[in-house]
DNA sequence: CGGATCTCAGATCAACTGAGATAA
DNA sequence: CTTATCTCAGTTCATCTGAGATCC
């Protein structure tokens, strides 16, 4: 057992989820990565791009590109931030909320399958293992253009 | 605790490893995904592209593209398969083996950090959780163009 | 024949670099 | 002045579809 095997197992698992999410959403024309963004936006209030970068673990340039696509399709709206003149305030449009419901339903079975045969404690433990791993890696961070940012830590509403 | 949170934790962890691997390897011009391919090739005998597709969890077209890049750089060689006329037999070149050593050393600290604070049992358990997840997903497989393939199961040399 | 392996063209998205505008 | 947020241009890689050649 080695770090390499852990990395490979993680790769396998992530790619499997990513592909099956894409497969499930392909009739809607929304990608799995875009879905991740919409999920964060669907949790209550509007967010700045910076917050979305932290919460979706995306690159800021990548996130912008995705928002441009989502905006062009009318799922997302960006308005000037009320107090911070540098920032955008990003939110779902009405159509975006409707589309998100559809996406969420379409991916429902997949999420069920993810946690099948896992009781609450195992699931909690599993997530803790993953979070610990991220934290361990994050400490010796490279030259990431993301100087941490408070929202990166896992405060998630319950969905 | 929900399947969504598990998926997000997995995403975070995978992307963190992927990025840090890329960062560690960037002076060599080899990407993290290419490194995955080289790792499999470094384990003993030569392999067909089909085997590599299974073992690296890559798409077959994607794999071909990566092999073309690696071949162009002289790290990899493809010869006709001795017995199966449809298949290629892919192997590292001498330079490929040297480069792989370098890559492996460069990513050593990262692998160490991955398993820091995990004893053998925890690591084994972690990997089992990930593998189980893949298997659960794999059962209800979509229209993946990969009709299973025996090598997909985890027979790994110890590295 | 059916099925497996691989090739090729083409498209799309994600990811990243580096430079810069603007505001805190 | 420094730092943070976001924009923009440009590049590369990974991914996938769909069609087809070739061989088992």
Coordinates of C-alpha atoms (C1' of nucleotides) in Angstrom, one line a residue:
Chain A
X1 CA 0.0 0.0 0.0
X2 CA 1.5 3.3 -1.1
X3 CA 0.7 6.9 -1.8
X4 CA 0.7 6.1 -5.4
X5 CA -2.1 3.6 -5.0
X6 CA -4.1 6.0 -3.0
X7 CA -3.7 8.6 -5.7
X8 CA -4.7 6.2 -8.4
X9 CA -7.8 5.1 -6.5
X10 CA -8.7 8.7 -6.0
X11 CA -8.3 9.3 -9.7
X12 CA -10.4 6.4 -10.6
X13 CA -13.2 7.4 -8.3
X14 CA -13.2 11.1 -9.3
X15 CA -13.2 10.3 -13.0
X16 CA -16.0 7.8 -12.6
X17 CA -18.2 10.3 -10.8
X18 CA -17.3 13.0 -13.3
X19 CA -18.1 10.9 -16.3
X20 CA -21.3 9.6 -15.0
X21 CA -22.4 13.1 -14.0
X22 CA -21.6 14.3 -17.5
X23 CA -23.5 11.4 -18.9
X24 CA -26.5 12.1 -16.7
X25 CA -26.6 15.8 -17.7
X26 CA -25.7 15.6 -21.3
X27 CA -29.3 16.0 -22.5
X28 CA -29.3 19.4 -20.7
X29 CA -26.1 20.7 -22.3
X30 CA -24.7 21.5 -18.9
X31 CA -21.3 19.9 -18.0
X32 CA -20.4 18.4 -14.6
X33 CA -18.1 21.2 -13.8
X34 CA -20.7 23.8 -14.6
X35 CA -23.1 21.8 -12.4
X36 CA -20.7 22.2 -9.5
X37 CA -20.9 26.0 -10.0
X38 CA -24.7 26.0 -10.2
X39 CA -24.9 23.9 -7.0
X40 CA -23.0 26.5 -5.1
X41 CA -25.1 29.3 -6.5
X42 CA -28.3 27.3 -5.6
X43 CA -27.3 27.4 -1.9
X44 CA -29.0 30.6 -0.9
X45 CA -27.4 33.9 -1.4
X46 CA -25.4 35.3 -4.3
X47 CA -21.7 35.0 -4.2
X48 CA -18.6 36.7 -5.6
X49 CA -16.4 34.9 -8.1
X50 CA -13.8 34.7 -5.5
X51 CA -16.1 32.8 -3.2
X52 CA -17.1 30.5 -6.0
X53 CA -13.4 29.8 -6.8
X54 CA -12.8 28.7 -3.3
X55 CA -16.0 26.6 -3.0
X56 CA -15.7 24.9 -6.3
X57 CA -11.9 24.4 -6.2
X58 CA -11.7 26.0 -9.6
X59 CA -9.1 28.3 -11.2
X60 CA -10.4 31.9 -11.3
X61 CA -9.9 32.1 -15.1
X62 CA -11.6 28.8 -15.6
X63 CA -14.5 29.9 -13.4
X64 CA -14.9 33.1 -15.4
X65 CA -15.0 31.2 -18.6
X66 CA -17.7 28.9 -17.2
X67 CA -19.7 31.9 -15.9
X68 CA -19.6 33.5 -19.3
X69 CA -21.0 30.3 -20.8
X70 CA -23.7 30.1 -18.2
X71 CA -24.6 33.8 -18.5
X72 CA -24.9 33.4 -22.3
X73 CA -27.4 30.7 -21.7
X74 CA -29.4 32.8 -19.3
X75 CA -28.8 30.6 -16.2
X76 CA -26.7 33.0 -14.3
X77 CA -26.6 36.8 -13.8
X78 CA -23.8 39.0 -12.7
X79 CA -24.3 42.4 -11.2
X80 CA -21.9 44.8 -9.6
X81 CA -21.3 44.0 -6.0
X82 CA -23.1 46.4 -3.7
X83 CA -20.2 47.3 -1.5
X84 CA -17.0 46.0 -3.2
X85 CA -16.5 47.8 -6.5
X86 CA -14.0 45.2 -7.7
X87 CA -16.3 42.3 -7.4
X88 CA -19.2 40.8 -9.2
X89 CA -22.2 39.4 -7.4
X90 CA -23.2 36.2 -9.1
X91 CA -26.6 34.6 -8.8
X92 CA -28.9 32.2 -10.5
X93 CA -31.6 33.6 -12.7
X94 CA -35.2 32.3 -12.5
X95 CA -34.5 30.1 -15.4
X96 CA -31.2 29.1 -13.7
X97 CA -33.1 27.9 -10.7
X98 CA -35.5 25.9 -12.8
X99 CA -32.7 24.3 -14.7
X100 CA -30.9 23.5 -11.5
X101 CA -33.9 21.6 -10.2
X102 CA -33.9 19.6 -13.3
X103 CA -30.1 18.9 -13.1
X104 CA -30.4 18.0 -9.5
X105 CA -33.2 15.5 -10.2
X106 CA -31.3 14.1 -13.1
X107 CA -28.2 13.4 -10.9
X108 CA -30.2 12.1 -8.0
X109 CA -29.7 8.4 -8.7
X110 CA -26.0 9.0 -9.1
X111 CA -25.8 10.6 -5.6
X112 CA -27.8 7.8 -4.2
X113 CA -25.5 5.2 -5.6
X114 CA -22.5 7.1 -4.1
X115 CA -23.7 6.6 -0.6
X116 CA -25.4 3.2 -0.9
X117 CA -24.1 0.8 1.7
X118 CA -22.6 3.6 3.7
X119 CA -24.1 4.5 7.0
X120 CA -23.8 8.0 8.4
X121 CA -20.7 7.3 10.3
X122 CA -18.9 5.7 7.4
X123 CA -19.8 8.5 5.2
X124 CA -18.7 11.0 7.7
X125 CA -15.4 9.2 8.1
X126 CA -14.9 8.9 4.3
X127 CA -15.4 12.7 3.9
X128 CA -13.1 13.3 6.8
X129 CA -10.4 11.3 5.2
X130 CA -10.7 13.3 2.0
X131 CA -10.8 16.6 3.8
X132 CA -7.7 15.7 5.9
X133 CA -5.9 14.8 2.8
X134 CA -6.6 18.1 1.2
X135 CA -5.5 19.9 4.3
X136 CA -2.3 18.0 4.4
X137 CA -1.6 18.9 0.8
X138 CA -2.7 22.5 1.3
X139 CA -0.2 23.2 3.9
X140 CA 2.9 22.8 1.7
X141 CA 1.0 24.7 -1.0
X142 CA 2.7 25.5 -4.3
X143 CA 2.5 28.7 -6.2
X144 CA -1.2 28.5 -6.4
X145 CA -2.7 31.9 -7.2
X146 CA -5.2 31.2 -4.5
X147 CA -3.9 32.6 -1.2
X148 CA -6.2 30.3 0.8
X149 CA -9.3 32.4 1.2
X150 CA -11.5 31.7 4.2
X151 CA -14.5 30.2 2.3
X152 CA -12.3 27.3 1.2
X153 CA -13.0 25.5 4.4
X154 CA -16.0 23.3 4.3
X155 CA -18.9 25.2 5.6
X156 CA -21.7 23.7 3.5
X157 CA -25.4 24.1 3.9
X158 CA -27.2 20.8 4.1
X159 CA -29.0 20.5 0.8
Chain B
X1 CA -24.0 14.4 5.2
X2 CA -24.9 13.6 1.6
X3 CA -23.7 12.1 -1.6
X4 CA -23.2 15.6 -2.9
X5 CA -20.7 16.4 -0.1
X6 CA -18.9 13.2 -0.7
X7 CA -18.6 14.1 -4.4
X8 CA -17.4 17.6 -3.6
X9 CA -14.8 16.3 -1.2
X10 CA -13.6 13.8 -3.8
X11 CA -13.4 16.6 -6.3
X12 CA -11.4 18.8 -4.0
X13 CA -9.0 16.0 -3.1
X14 CA -8.4 14.8 -6.7
X15 CA -7.9 18.3 -8.1
X16 CA -5.5 19.1 -5.3
X17 CA -3.3 16.1 -6.1
X18 CA -3.6 16.7 -9.8
X19 CA -2.5 20.3 -9.5
X20 CA 0.4 19.6 -7.1
X21 CA 1.6 16.8 -9.3
X22 CA 1.5 19.1 -12.3
X23 CA 3.4 21.7 -10.3
X24 CA 6.0 19.2 -9.3
X25 CA 6.5 18.0 -12.8
X26 CA 6.3 21.2 -14.8
X27 CA 10.1 21.6 -15.2
X28 CA 10.1 18.3 -17.0
X29 CA 7.3 19.1 -19.4
X30 CA 5.4 16.0 -18.5
X31 CA 1.8 16.4 -17.3
X32 CA 0.2 14.6 -14.4
X33 CA -2.0 12.6 -16.7
X34 CA 1.0 11.6 -18.8
X35 CA 2.8 10.6 -15.7
X36 CA 0.0 8.2 -14.9
X37 CA 0.6 6.5 -18.2
X38 CA 4.3 6.3 -17.7
X39 CA 3.8 4.8 -14.2
X40 CA 1.8 1.9 -15.7
X41 CA 4.4 1.4 -18.4
X42 CA 7.2 1.4 -15.8
X43 CA 5.7 -1.6 -14.1
X44 CA 7.4 -4.4 -15.9
X45 CA 6.2 -5.6 -19.3
X46 CA 4.9 -3.7 -22.2
X47 CA 1.1 -3.3 -22.5
X48 CA -1.5 -2.8 -25.2
X49 CA -3.3 0.4 -25.4
X50 CA -6.4 -1.4 -24.3
X51 CA -4.7 -2.4 -21.1
X52 CA -3.5 1.1 -20.5
X53 CA -7.0 2.4 -21.0
X54 CA -8.2 0.1 -18.3
X55 CA -5.4 0.7 -15.9
X56 CA -5.2 4.5 -16.2
X57 CA -9.0 5.1 -16.3
X58 CA -8.5 7.1 -19.5
X59 CA -10.6 7.3 -22.7
X60 CA -9.0 5.3 -25.5
X61 CA -8.9 8.4 -27.8
X62 CA -7.4 10.5 -25.0
X63 CA -4.8 7.8 -24.4
X64 CA -3.8 7.7 -28.0
X65 CA -3.3 11.4 -28.0
X66 CA -1.1 11.2 -24.9
X67 CA 0.9 8.3 -26.4
X68 CA 1.5 10.3 -29.6
X69 CA 2.9 13.2 -27.5
X70 CA 5.0 10.8 -25.4
X71 CA 6.3 9.0 -28.5
X72 CA 7.2 12.3 -30.2
X73 CA 9.3 13.1 -27.2
X74 CA 11.0 9.7 -27.4
X75 CA 9.8 8.4 -24.0
X76 CA 7.6 5.7 -25.4
X77 CA 7.8 3.2 -28.2
X78 CA 4.9 1.4 -30.0
X79 CA 5.5 -1.8 -31.9
X80 CA 3.1 -4.1 -33.5
X81 CA 1.8 -6.7 -31.1
X82 CA 3.5 -10.1 -31.6
X83 CA 0.3 -12.1 -31.7
X84 CA -2.6 -9.7 -32.0
X85 CA -2.5 -7.9 -35.3
X86 CA -5.0 -5.2 -34.2
X87 CA -3.0 -4.1 -31.2
X88 CA 0.1 -2.1 -30.4
X89 CA 2.6 -3.1 -27.9
X90 CA 3.6 0.0 -25.9
X91 CA 6.7 0.2 -23.8
X92 CA 9.1 2.8 -22.3
X93 CA 12.3 3.6 -24.3
X94 CA 15.6 3.8 -22.4
X95 CA 15.2 7.5 -22.2
X96 CA 11.6 6.9 -21.0
X97 CA 12.9 4.8 -18.2
X98 CA 15.4 7.5 -17.2
X99 CA 12.8 10.2 -17.4
X100 CA 10.4 8.2 -15.3
X101 CA 13.0 7.8 -12.5
X102 CA 13.3 11.6 -12.5
X103 CA 9.6 12.1 -12.4
X104 CA 9.1 9.6 -9.7
X105 CA 11.7 11.3 -7.5
X106 CA 10.2 14.7 -8.2
X107 CA 6.8 13.5 -7.0
X108 CA 8.2 11.6 -4.0
X109 CA 7.5 14.2 -1.4
X110 CA 4.0 14.6 -2.7
X111 CA 3.3 10.9 -2.3
X112 CA 4.8 11.0 1.2
X113 CA 2.5 13.9 2.2
X114 CA -0.5 11.9 0.9
X115 CA 0.0 9.1 3.4
X116 CA 1.5 11.1 6.3
X117 CA -0.5 10.4 9.5
X118 CA -2.1 7.3 7.9
X119 CA -1.1 3.9 9.2
X120 CA -1.3 0.9 7.0
X121 CA -4.7 -0.1 8.1
X122 CA -6.2 3.4 7.6
X123 CA -4.6 3.6 4.2
X124 CA -5.9 0.2 3.2
X125 CA -9.3 1.2 4.4
X126 CA -9.2 4.5 2.6
X127 CA -8.3 2.8 -0.7
X128 CA -11.0 0.2 -0.1
X129 CA -13.6 2.9 0.3
X130 CA -12.6 4.5 -3.0
X131 CA -12.5 1.2 -4.8
X132 CA -15.9 0.2 -3.4
X133 CA -17.3 3.5 -4.6
X134 CA -16.0 2.8 -8.1
X135 CA -17.4 -0.6 -8.2
X136 CA -20.8 0.6 -7.0
X137 CA -20.8 3.2 -9.8
X138 CA -19.5 0.7 -12.3
X139 CA -22.3 -1.7 -11.9
X140 CA -25.0 0.6 -13.3
X141 CA -22.6 1.7 -16.0
X142 CA -23.6 4.2 -18.6
X143 CA -22.9 3.9 -22.3
X144 CA -19.2 3.9 -21.6
X145 CA -17.3 2.6 -24.6
X146 CA -15.3 0.4 -22.3
X147 CA -17.1 -2.9 -21.9
X148 CA -15.5 -3.6 -18.6
X149 CA -12.2 -5.3 -19.5
X150 CA -10.6 -7.6 -17.0
X151 CA -7.5 -5.5 -16.3
X152 CA -9.7 -2.7 -14.9
X153 CA -9.8 -4.5 -11.6
X154 CA -7.0 -3.6 -9.2
X155 CA -4.1 -5.9 -9.8
X156 CA -1.2 -3.5 -9.0
X157 CA 2.4 -4.3 -8.5
X158 CA 3.7 -3.0 -5.3
X159 CA 5.9 -0.1 -6.4
Chain C
dC1 C1' -20.8 -12.5 -39.5
dG2 C1' -20.1 -10.0 -34.8
dG3 C1' -16.8 -7.9 -31.8
dA4 C1' -12.4 -5.9 -30.4
dT5 C1' -8.5 -2.7 -31.2
dC6 C1' -7.0 1.2 -32.8
dT7 C1' -7.0 5.6 -36.0
dC8 C1' -8.5 9.9 -37.5
dA9 C1' -11.1 14.4 -37.9
dG10 C1' -13.4 17.6 -35.4
dA11 C1' -15.4 20.0 -31.5
dT12 C1' -15.7 21.5 -26.8
dC13 C1' -14.3 22.4 -22.4
dA14 C1' -11.1 23.0 -18.6
dA15 C1' -6.9 24.6 -17.1
dC16 C1' -3.2 27.6 -17.0
dT17 C1' 0.1 31.8 -18.0
dG18 C1' 1.0 36.4 -18.0
dA19 C1' -0.4 41.0 -18.4
dG20 C1' -3.3 44.6 -17.0
dA21 C1' -7.5 47.5 -15.3
dT22 C1' -9.7 48.9 -11.3
dA23 C1' -10.9 49.4 -6.7
dA24 C1' -10.1 48.3 -1.5
Chain D
dC1 C1' 2.0 51.6 -2.2
dT2 C1' 0.3 47.0 -1.8
dT3 C1' -3.1 43.7 -2.2
dA4 C1' -7.3 41.7 -4.0
dT5 C1' -10.8 40.9 -7.6
dC6 C1' -11.7 40.4 -12.0
dT7 C1' -10.7 40.7 -17.3
dC8 C1' -8.6 39.5 -21.5
dA9 C1' -5.6 37.1 -25.0
dG10 C1' -3.5 33.1 -26.1
dT11 C1' -1.9 28.2 -25.4
dT12 C1' -2.1 23.5 -24.3
dC13 C1' -4.0 19.4 -22.8
dA14 C1' -7.7 16.2 -21.8
dT15 C1' -12.1 14.6 -23.2
dC16 C1' -15.6 13.0 -26.1
dT17 C1' -18.3 11.8 -30.6
dG18 C1' -18.7 9.6 -34.7
dA19 C1' -16.9 7.3 -38.5
dG20 C1' -14.0 3.9 -40.3
dA21 C1' -9.9 0.6 -41.1
dT22 C1' -8.1 -3.7 -39.7
dC23 C1' -7.9 -7.9 -37.6
dC24 C1' -9.6 -11.8 -34.4

